[in-house]
Amino acid sequence: MDYALQQFLNAASFGAEYALIALGLAIVFSLMGLVNFAHGEIIAIASYAAFFLILVGIDNPAVVALVAIAASVLGAILFERVAFRPVRHAPVATGLLTAFGVSIVVQNAFLLFVSPRPRPLPVFGGLNRTVELGGLKVQLLQLLEIGVTLAAISALLVFLRRSTLGLAMRAAARDFNTVRLMGLRANRVIATAFAISGLLAGIAAVFIVARRGSIEPDMGFMPVLKAFVACVIGGFGSLGGAVLGGFVLGFVEVGILLVLPQSMGGLKDAVVFSLIALLLVARPQGILGSRVELGDKER
Amino acid sequence: MLKTLLATTATLVLSGAASAEVLKIGLANPMTGDYAPYGEGNGAACMAEIINETAAAGDVTVEIMMEDSRSDPQLTLSLAQKYLDAGAVIVHGTPFPDSLIPMAAMAQGYGAIVYSPQITQVEMHEAGLTNFTAGVAPDDVGASAMASTVYAKGARNAVLMTSEDAGSWTAGTPVWFGEAFEALGGKVMAKLNHSIGTSDWSPQVTEIMAMSPVPDVVHICSIVPDVGILARQLVSAGYAGLVVGCDGFDDPSLEATAGSPEVLSHIMFATHVPVLPDSEAAKFVQTCKDRGYSVNGIFDALGGDMVRILVEAASDAGTTTDGMAIQTALRARASFDLMTGGSLSFTEKGTWPIRAVPIIGFEDGKRVLVSYDTPSFLPHTK
Amino acid sequence: MLEIDCLTVRYGPITAVRDLSLGVKSGEAVALLGPNGAGKSSTLLAIMGLAAGMGRIAFDGRNLTGLSTEDRVRLGIALVPEGRRVFANLTVAENLTLGGALLSGRAARDAATDQVFVLFPKLAERRAQVAGTLSGGEQQMLAIGRALMAGPRLLILDEPSLGLAPLIVAQIFDRIAALKASGLTLLIVEQNATQALRVADRAFVLANGQIALAGNAADLLATGNLAAAYLGA
């Protein structure tokens, strides 16, 4: 029983990480139709900000975490302002290429000015502690990851339902020009979306660094690839879908790892992606995506 | 740092002044990507600089051509092609079979050879290559040495962690460890899967901790930071046994990834040269750092040895342009003195040298040499 | 209040509006009529800054050239877009909140919402309903209510009768008449000329991007000239 519960928590914390990152991708995509593959570099920016803070002698984990998250928010806003705003009205492929460009530039900056190799960053190592919870031994990091993710999703939900800017983001996902007719500045709505995606990525980065204990220039690539898959599973552009897709992917990955016979270990990723392919054959628009939603989109 | 920058943007050329006897070596070195910690290029370039400075008239000097392979087999091969076209007689690159087996085939057409200072995959010695030599023993040798060491320390129940991601290095090494361990009287309880790039081992950790009895040794051959994270997560879940493995552990970032001396005290790994404080290898690494090279540890030390061995073989052969003649001289010589201490010889095995396997462990967070023997039981290599 | 001088709108080689000049005075209701493709919508898009036009457009004497759509809205121009364009995934109340996004404070927003509910009691009943599930007429009411939330001084309606049953159209124009009676300045673009002319003071008839006919609404309604203009004579 403990074993099952523990594996459930493991899968939930995998899912929480994917969901945080996938939400950031989905928010930007829902507004701009942009798959922001530079999202991984936002994670890297948060991590390297923490690294630089340690270099200058600031090592309080809470302070470092806050600054790292602030750095990723600023980084995301900066990406939008410098790279994505000039190509906002260009075809989708241009945005995608711009994202790859940003990704390469930022990775190479870290590579040249820091190091191409992993750098140790043990500042959040204290989170890798086991705590007793009702007789069950649980990793503090997992509890925090699941808890903070749920809190962040709830806060986002409240923001999207209660604040004018949140309403505007939901509305703009369908019809951007009409939102502008309400006098709301498109730049502000989009910058807010990027800021939120940066915030979520920054939170994810703290957990990723806590677990890895080290940073490297391309550390954001794999998480964003997983988040992209989560978005596809859930339905691209649907925020609920991104969260659901993240958790589905987490549970499928852990489940496959445990269920697949040892002799077929090399097929793990193949099985995971085959399952996803099957799902997409049944529901090409993803679990929560709707074709109407895509068709409705006004340019 | 500056030299790394140069190397990533343009071919780094270090050539002897006026000597006609220039040995051209092409290195498609992984400076970025998953295998960046395991490249030898900067150590090789540093040794080439040292040799060229001290060379007398008529001595063999070295020209290193080197660029970043980004750990990518395709790029490794196209760089190797470029070096061969530019007259390299010895080429090397990302130290994995998917790069090096095709590279050897390519080099054959040029009469050039592949010398890898650090590749340990057994398939390199079984692919029927006629122009390939490795500077270290294959993985099963290290795995066998590790099995003897942990068995002597009292370990009896082992879990093996395997992955198909990097060929026999990740898939075979733990199994050979298991064979040697069982030959000694130990028991392999289970094999678990993983992938390279794993940053959260919690499912496997939960699985291991649910076993009865909980194993006292976990063997894995993979890269940093993966293996450091595994050890940290196991220990934090209450695991009291050992986490052991291969040369993939041997990077300075292991200590930080593991996080504490407590976690490190559970780690041991088999490697090729003991890079311990005050060792010859450590001194070489420091010398190269002082010269401005971005060097790291053991793999750069192996790169240094590589250049020295090849220069001596070329001198023996009396040529710097005939790759196969250099290889013949390499395999004929009774003993090469190593810059990193000790010596090796290729006379017995041909494509790889018999050398003792250092097993590194940790005390108070510092690396210590646990054992340094040549194993007699070879699970795979004949 | 609104002055358009020599407006030309081109999409590539196609000229949608050519040298168009018209004015709307404060408190007045002006109808812009004409068949499909006459250039009515292009004129509106140019006024709102959603299409690039040459010529001068001024609001309250202020040149709008170079101002973004958002800034034009902030000056007090509101557009009820063609096809209503309500935010289908938001509730009626949320649609109205967004319409009043520029209002400062909850009190101002609540007051504006109440005014809209007085004008369209149906919306009050449906306030928690998702806008996409409203009937066409209700969506048109919502689109007008949403535009009114910001307290505009000039309300522009683009084809308010489009796709609605005659009975509903009559209801909508009844409300538009009420808005005019309250002193709001209106610019109504319509294909349904009869309804528009009943509300409007003056009217312009567009054909091929140019003004074919202009005059008092009552005169145009009385004479047969209108039909001639529509036929391009």
mmCIF file of C-alpha atoms in Angstrom, chain C:
data_model
loop_
_atom_site.group_PDB
_atom_site.id
_atom_site.type_symbol
_atom_site.label_atom_id
_atom_site.label_comp_id
_atom_site.label_asym_id
_atom_site.label_seq_id
_atom_site.Cartn_x
_atom_site.Cartn_y
_atom_site.Cartn_z
ATOM 1 C CA MET C 1 -17.552 65.338 -33.709
ATOM 2 C CA LEU C 2 -16.176 62.943 -36.346
ATOM 3 C CA GLU C 3 -14.736 64.328 -39.557
ATOM 4 C CA ILE C 4 -13.447 62.261 -42.425
ATOM 5 C CA ASP C 5 -11.609 64.064 -45.239
ATOM 6 C CA CYS C 6 -10.565 62.396 -48.458
ATOM 7 C CA LEU C 7 -10.245 58.910 -47.014
ATOM 8 C CA THR C 8 -8.828 56.273 -49.325
ATOM 9 C CA VAL C 9 -8.429 52.654 -48.242
ATOM 10 C CA ARG C 10 -6.531 50.237 -50.436
ATOM 11 C CA TYR C 11 -5.896 46.520 -50.061
ATOM 12 C CA GLY C 12 -3.087 45.862 -52.484
ATOM 13 C CA PRO C 13 -4.370 46.672 -55.958
ATOM 14 C CA ILE C 14 -7.997 46.941 -54.797
ATOM 15 C CA THR C 15 -9.311 50.310 -53.743
ATOM 16 C CA ALA C 16 -12.135 49.795 -51.253
ATOM 17 C CA VAL C 17 -12.771 53.441 -50.377
ATOM 18 C CA ARG C 18 -11.930 56.388 -52.634
ATOM 19 C CA ASP C 19 -11.703 60.031 -51.536
ATOM 20 C CA LEU C 20 -14.513 59.705 -49.042
ATOM 21 C CA SER C 21 -15.481 62.719 -46.934
ATOM 22 C CA LEU C 22 -18.199 62.813 -44.348
ATOM 23 C CA GLY C 23 -18.924 64.244 -40.918
ATOM 24 C CA VAL C 24 -20.954 63.306 -37.878
ATOM 25 C CA LYS C 25 -22.036 66.123 -35.578
ATOM 26 C CA SER C 26 -22.462 65.785 -31.852
ATOM 27 C CA GLY C 27 -25.831 64.272 -30.866
ATOM 28 C CA GLU C 28 -26.570 63.306 -34.410
ATOM 29 C CA ALA C 29 -27.306 59.867 -35.865
ATOM 30 C CA VAL C 30 -25.794 59.241 -39.289
ATOM 31 C CA ALA C 31 -26.461 56.218 -41.445
ATOM 32 C CA LEU C 32 -23.888 54.875 -43.869
ATOM 33 C CA LEU C 33 -25.721 52.784 -46.434
ATOM 34 C CA GLY C 34 -24.858 50.774 -49.461
ATOM 35 C CA PRO C 35 -24.700 47.307 -50.933
ATOM 36 C CA ASN C 36 -22.206 44.643 -50.010
ATOM 37 C CA GLY C 37 -18.684 45.622 -51.018
ATOM 38 C CA ALA C 38 -19.463 49.327 -51.257
ATOM 39 C CA GLY C 39 -16.706 50.170 -48.760
ATOM 40 C CA LYS C 40 -18.780 50.656 -45.602
ATOM 41 C CA SER C 41 -16.871 48.253 -43.403
ATOM 42 C CA SER C 42 -13.507 49.456 -44.709
ATOM 43 C CA THR C 43 -14.466 52.977 -43.694
ATOM 44 C CA LEU C 44 -15.249 51.774 -40.172
ATOM 45 C CA LEU C 45 -12.043 49.775 -39.911
ATOM 46 C CA ALA C 46 -10.123 52.883 -40.951
ATOM 47 C CA ILE C 47 -11.906 54.939 -38.291
ATOM 48 C CA MET C 48 -10.963 52.357 -35.653
ATOM 49 C CA GLY C 49 -7.386 52.044 -36.876
ATOM 50 C CA LEU C 50 -7.822 48.406 -37.852
ATOM 51 C CA ALA C 51 -7.221 49.154 -41.531
ATOM 52 C CA ALA C 52 -4.646 51.585 -42.927
ATOM 53 C CA GLY C 53 -6.180 54.497 -44.815
ATOM 54 C CA MET C 54 -4.901 57.655 -46.450
ATOM 55 C CA GLY C 55 -6.591 60.939 -45.722
ATOM 56 C CA ARG C 56 -7.575 62.640 -42.513
ATOM 57 C CA ILE C 57 -9.848 61.290 -39.787
ATOM 58 C CA ALA C 58 -10.422 63.558 -36.809
ATOM 59 C CA PHE C 59 -12.396 63.049 -33.629
ATOM 60 C CA ASP C 60 -13.335 66.153 -31.632
ATOM 61 C CA GLY C 61 -10.882 68.037 -33.813
ATOM 62 C CA ARG C 62 -8.055 65.670 -32.947
ATOM 63 C CA ASN C 63 -6.276 63.921 -35.796
ATOM 64 C CA LEU C 64 -6.462 60.164 -35.274
ATOM 65 C CA THR C 65 -3.655 59.342 -37.707
ATOM 66 C CA GLY C 66 -1.007 57.250 -35.982
ATOM 67 C CA LEU C 67 -3.151 56.386 -32.988
ATOM 68 C CA SER C 68 -3.629 52.710 -32.171
ATOM 69 C CA THR C 69 -7.066 51.119 -31.987
ATOM 70 C CA GLU C 70 -6.788 51.064 -28.197
ATOM 71 C CA ASP C 71 -6.051 54.806 -28.067
ATOM 72 C CA ARG C 72 -8.989 55.636 -30.343
ATOM 73 C CA VAL C 73 -11.267 53.649 -28.027
ATOM 74 C CA ARG C 74 -9.837 55.547 -25.083
ATOM 75 C CA LEU C 75 -10.790 58.842 -26.778
ATOM 76 C CA GLY C 76 -14.461 57.776 -26.631
ATOM 77 C CA ILE C 77 -15.215 55.865 -29.839
ATOM 78 C CA ALA C 78 -16.876 52.484 -29.436
ATOM 79 C CA LEU C 79 -17.544 49.984 -32.195
ATOM 80 C CA VAL C 80 -20.188 47.274 -32.185
ATOM 81 C CA PRO C 81 -18.499 44.990 -34.700
ATOM 82 C CA GLU C 82 -20.144 43.266 -37.604
ATOM 83 C CA GLY C 83 -21.258 39.773 -36.642
ATOM 84 C CA ARG C 84 -21.429 40.868 -32.988
ATOM 85 C CA ARG C 85 -18.170 39.188 -31.972
ATOM 86 C CA VAL C 86 -19.193 38.602 -28.370
ATOM 87 C CA PHE C 87 -16.600 36.687 -26.303
ATOM 88 C CA ALA C 88 -18.282 33.325 -26.696
ATOM 89 C CA ASN C 89 -16.360 31.556 -23.932
ATOM 90 C CA LEU C 90 -17.114 34.256 -21.329
ATOM 91 C CA THR C 91 -20.356 34.885 -19.454
ATOM 92 C CA VAL C 92 -22.595 37.887 -20.150
ATOM 93 C CA ALA C 93 -21.344 39.587 -16.987
ATOM 94 C CA GLU C 94 -17.709 38.916 -17.928
ATOM 95 C CA ASN C 95 -18.296 40.323 -21.417
ATOM 96 C CA LEU C 96 -19.670 43.489 -19.869
ATOM 97 C CA THR C 97 -16.785 43.694 -17.396
ATOM 98 C CA LEU C 98 -14.350 43.585 -20.295
ATOM 99 C CA GLY C 99 -16.367 46.264 -22.083
ATOM 100 C CA GLY C 100 -15.820 48.427 -19.034
ATOM 101 C CA ALA C 101 -12.163 47.499 -18.715
ATOM 102 C CA LEU C 102 -11.143 51.148 -18.879
ATOM 103 C CA LEU C 103 -13.431 52.214 -16.059
ATOM 104 C CA SER C 104 -11.630 52.761 -12.821
ATOM 105 C CA GLY C 105 -13.111 51.032 -9.857
ATOM 106 C CA ARG C 106 -15.761 48.487 -9.190
ATOM 107 C CA ALA C 107 -18.441 51.079 -8.410
ATOM 108 C CA ALA C 108 -18.154 52.703 -11.830
ATOM 109 C CA ARG C 109 -18.309 49.317 -13.480
ATOM 110 C CA ASP C 110 -21.373 48.236 -11.496
ATOM 111 C CA ALA C 111 -23.152 51.489 -12.338
ATOM 112 C CA ALA C 112 -22.425 51.055 -16.029
ATOM 113 C CA THR C 113 -23.569 47.440 -15.904
ATOM 114 C CA ASP C 114 -26.839 48.520 -14.258
ATOM 115 C CA GLN C 115 -27.433 51.055 -17.049
ATOM 116 C CA VAL C 116 -26.926 48.356 -19.665
ATOM 117 C CA PHE C 117 -29.351 46.102 -17.805
ATOM 118 C CA VAL C 118 -31.946 48.903 -17.807
ATOM 119 C CA LEU C 119 -31.544 49.222 -21.567
ATOM 120 C CA PHE C 120 -31.541 45.432 -22.111
ATOM 121 C CA PRO C 121 -33.382 43.691 -19.245
ATOM 122 C CA LYS C 122 -32.906 40.381 -21.059
ATOM 123 C CA LEU C 123 -29.161 40.583 -20.372
ATOM 124 C CA ALA C 124 -29.755 40.899 -16.637
ATOM 125 C CA GLU C 125 -31.647 37.602 -16.700
ATOM 126 C CA ARG C 126 -28.814 35.954 -18.609
ATOM 127 C CA ARG C 127 -25.896 37.518 -16.753
ATOM 128 C CA ALA C 128 -24.324 34.228 -15.651
ATOM 129 C CA GLN C 129 -24.866 32.508 -18.994
ATOM 130 C CA VAL C 130 -21.973 31.852 -21.370
ATOM 131 C CA ALA C 131 -22.285 34.294 -24.253
ATOM 132 C CA GLY C 132 -21.829 31.616 -26.912
ATOM 133 C CA THR C 133 -25.125 30.049 -25.888
ATOM 134 C CA LEU C 134 -27.187 33.248 -26.330
ATOM 135 C CA SER C 135 -29.555 33.709 -29.278
ATOM 136 C CA GLY C 136 -28.465 35.992 -32.110
ATOM 137 C CA GLY C 137 -30.618 38.859 -30.875
ATOM 138 C CA GLU C 138 -29.337 38.520 -27.324
ATOM 139 C CA GLN C 139 -25.769 38.462 -28.621
ATOM 140 C CA GLN C 140 -26.445 41.703 -30.514
ATOM 141 C CA MET C 141 -27.818 43.251 -27.316
ATOM 142 C CA LEU C 142 -24.709 42.090 -25.484
ATOM 143 C CA ALA C 143 -22.417 43.485 -28.164
ATOM 144 C CA ILE C 144 -24.146 46.884 -27.910
ATOM 145 C CA GLY C 145 -24.186 46.736 -24.108
ATOM 146 C CA ARG C 146 -20.513 45.836 -24.049
ATOM 147 C CA ALA C 147 -19.684 48.826 -26.265
ATOM 148 C CA LEU C 148 -21.742 51.130 -24.039
ATOM 149 C CA MET C 149 -19.891 50.020 -20.878
ATOM 150 C CA ALA C 150 -16.932 52.282 -21.621
ATOM 151 C CA GLY C 151 -19.265 55.302 -21.792
ATOM 152 C CA PRO C 152 -18.416 56.273 -25.382
ATOM 153 C CA ARG C 153 -19.301 59.602 -26.939
ATOM 154 C CA LEU C 154 -19.533 58.120 -30.415
ATOM 155 C CA LEU C 155 -21.087 54.684 -30.905
ATOM 156 C CA ILE C 156 -20.484 53.003 -34.230
ATOM 157 C CA LEU C 157 -22.754 50.098 -35.139
ATOM 158 C CA ASP C 158 -21.671 47.786 -37.955
ATOM 159 C CA GLU C 159 -24.645 45.952 -39.501
ATOM 160 C CA PRO C 160 -26.658 45.528 -36.278
ATOM 161 C CA SER C 161 -29.484 43.791 -38.179
ATOM 162 C CA LEU C 162 -27.255 41.176 -39.812
ATOM 163 C CA GLY C 163 -28.688 37.665 -39.604
ATOM 164 C CA LEU C 164 -31.558 38.579 -37.284
ATOM 165 C CA ALA C 165 -35.288 37.927 -37.678
ATOM 166 C CA PRO C 166 -37.350 41.012 -38.593
ATOM 167 C CA LEU C 167 -39.079 41.077 -35.217
ATOM 168 C CA ILE C 168 -35.710 41.071 -33.421
ATOM 169 C CA VAL C 169 -34.345 43.698 -35.795
ATOM 170 C CA ALA C 170 -37.235 45.947 -34.841
ATOM 171 C CA GLN C 171 -36.451 45.429 -31.146
ATOM 172 C CA ILE C 172 -32.789 46.242 -31.636
ATOM 173 C CA PHE C 173 -33.541 49.427 -33.600
ATOM 174 C CA ASP C 174 -36.026 50.421 -30.942
ATOM 175 C CA ARG C 175 -33.149 50.347 -28.426
ATOM 176 C CA ILE C 176 -30.880 52.211 -30.852
ATOM 177 C CA ALA C 177 -33.544 54.892 -31.114
ATOM 178 C CA ALA C 178 -33.624 55.074 -27.313
ATOM 179 C CA LEU C 179 -29.847 55.569 -27.289
ATOM 180 C CA LYS C 180 -30.185 58.408 -29.787
ATOM 181 C CA ALA C 181 -32.911 59.974 -27.693
ATOM 182 C CA SER C 182 -30.520 59.912 -24.727
ATOM 183 C CA GLY C 183 -28.207 62.184 -26.738
ATOM 184 C CA LEU C 184 -25.562 59.652 -27.838
ATOM 185 C CA THR C 185 -23.902 60.311 -31.200
ATOM 186 C CA LEU C 186 -24.357 57.378 -33.572
ATOM 187 C CA LEU C 187 -22.850 56.180 -36.823
ATOM 188 C CA ILE C 188 -24.843 53.249 -38.194
ATOM 189 C CA VAL C 189 -23.658 51.135 -41.064
ATOM 190 C CA GLU C 190 -26.422 49.092 -42.596
ATOM 191 C CA GLN C 191 -27.583 47.176 -45.613
ATOM 192 C CA ASN C 192 -31.094 47.285 -44.169
ATOM 193 C CA ALA C 193 -31.612 50.909 -45.268
ATOM 194 C CA THR C 194 -35.217 51.343 -44.188
ATOM 195 C CA GLN C 195 -34.594 50.562 -40.518
ATOM 196 C CA ALA C 196 -31.478 52.718 -40.401
ATOM 197 C CA LEU C 197 -33.130 55.693 -42.057
ATOM 198 C CA ARG C 198 -35.932 55.667 -39.507
ATOM 199 C CA VAL C 199 -33.408 56.269 -36.720
ATOM 200 C CA ALA C 200 -30.925 58.455 -38.568
ATOM 201 C CA ASP C 201 -30.920 62.201 -39.072
ATOM 202 C CA ARG C 202 -28.778 62.119 -42.171
ATOM 203 C CA ALA C 203 -27.529 59.397 -44.478
ATOM 204 C CA PHE C 204 -24.745 58.734 -46.949
ATOM 205 C CA VAL C 205 -25.101 56.071 -49.606
ATOM 206 C CA LEU C 206 -21.855 54.441 -50.704
ATOM 207 C CA ALA C 207 -21.257 52.727 -54.010
ATOM 208 C CA ASN C 208 -17.906 51.473 -55.300
ATOM 209 C CA GLY C 209 -16.077 53.194 -52.468
ATOM 210 C CA GLN C 210 -17.512 56.614 -53.145
ATOM 211 C CA ILE C 211 -20.471 58.593 -51.867
ATOM 212 C CA ALA C 212 -23.248 58.187 -54.402
ATOM 213 C CA LEU C 213 -25.929 60.038 -52.500
ATOM 214 C CA ALA C 214 -26.232 62.134 -49.349
ATOM 215 C CA GLY C 215 -29.089 63.873 -47.638
ATOM 216 C CA ASN C 216 -31.637 63.997 -44.881
ATOM 217 C CA ALA C 217 -32.783 60.583 -43.804
ATOM 218 C CA ALA C 218 -36.450 61.531 -44.043
ATOM 219 C CA ASP C 219 -36.007 62.822 -47.637
ATOM 220 C CA LEU C 220 -34.146 59.711 -48.718
ATOM 221 C CA LEU C 221 -36.795 57.522 -47.203
ATOM 222 C CA ALA C 222 -39.538 59.452 -49.004
ATOM 223 C CA THR C 223 -38.017 59.653 -52.493
ATOM 224 C CA GLY C 224 -37.092 56.759 -54.704
ATOM 225 C CA ASN C 225 -33.514 57.983 -55.134
ATOM 226 C CA LEU C 226 -32.253 55.403 -52.722
ATOM 227 C CA ALA C 227 -33.033 52.460 -54.949
ATOM 228 C CA ALA C 228 -31.297 54.170 -57.823
ATOM 229 C CA ALA C 229 -28.149 54.676 -55.774
ATOM 230 C CA TYR C 230 -28.133 51.029 -54.711
ATOM 231 C CA LEU C 231 -28.326 49.994 -58.334
ATOM 232 C CA GLY C 232 -25.279 52.164 -59.054
ATOM 233 C CA ALA C 233 -27.142 54.599 -61.323
#
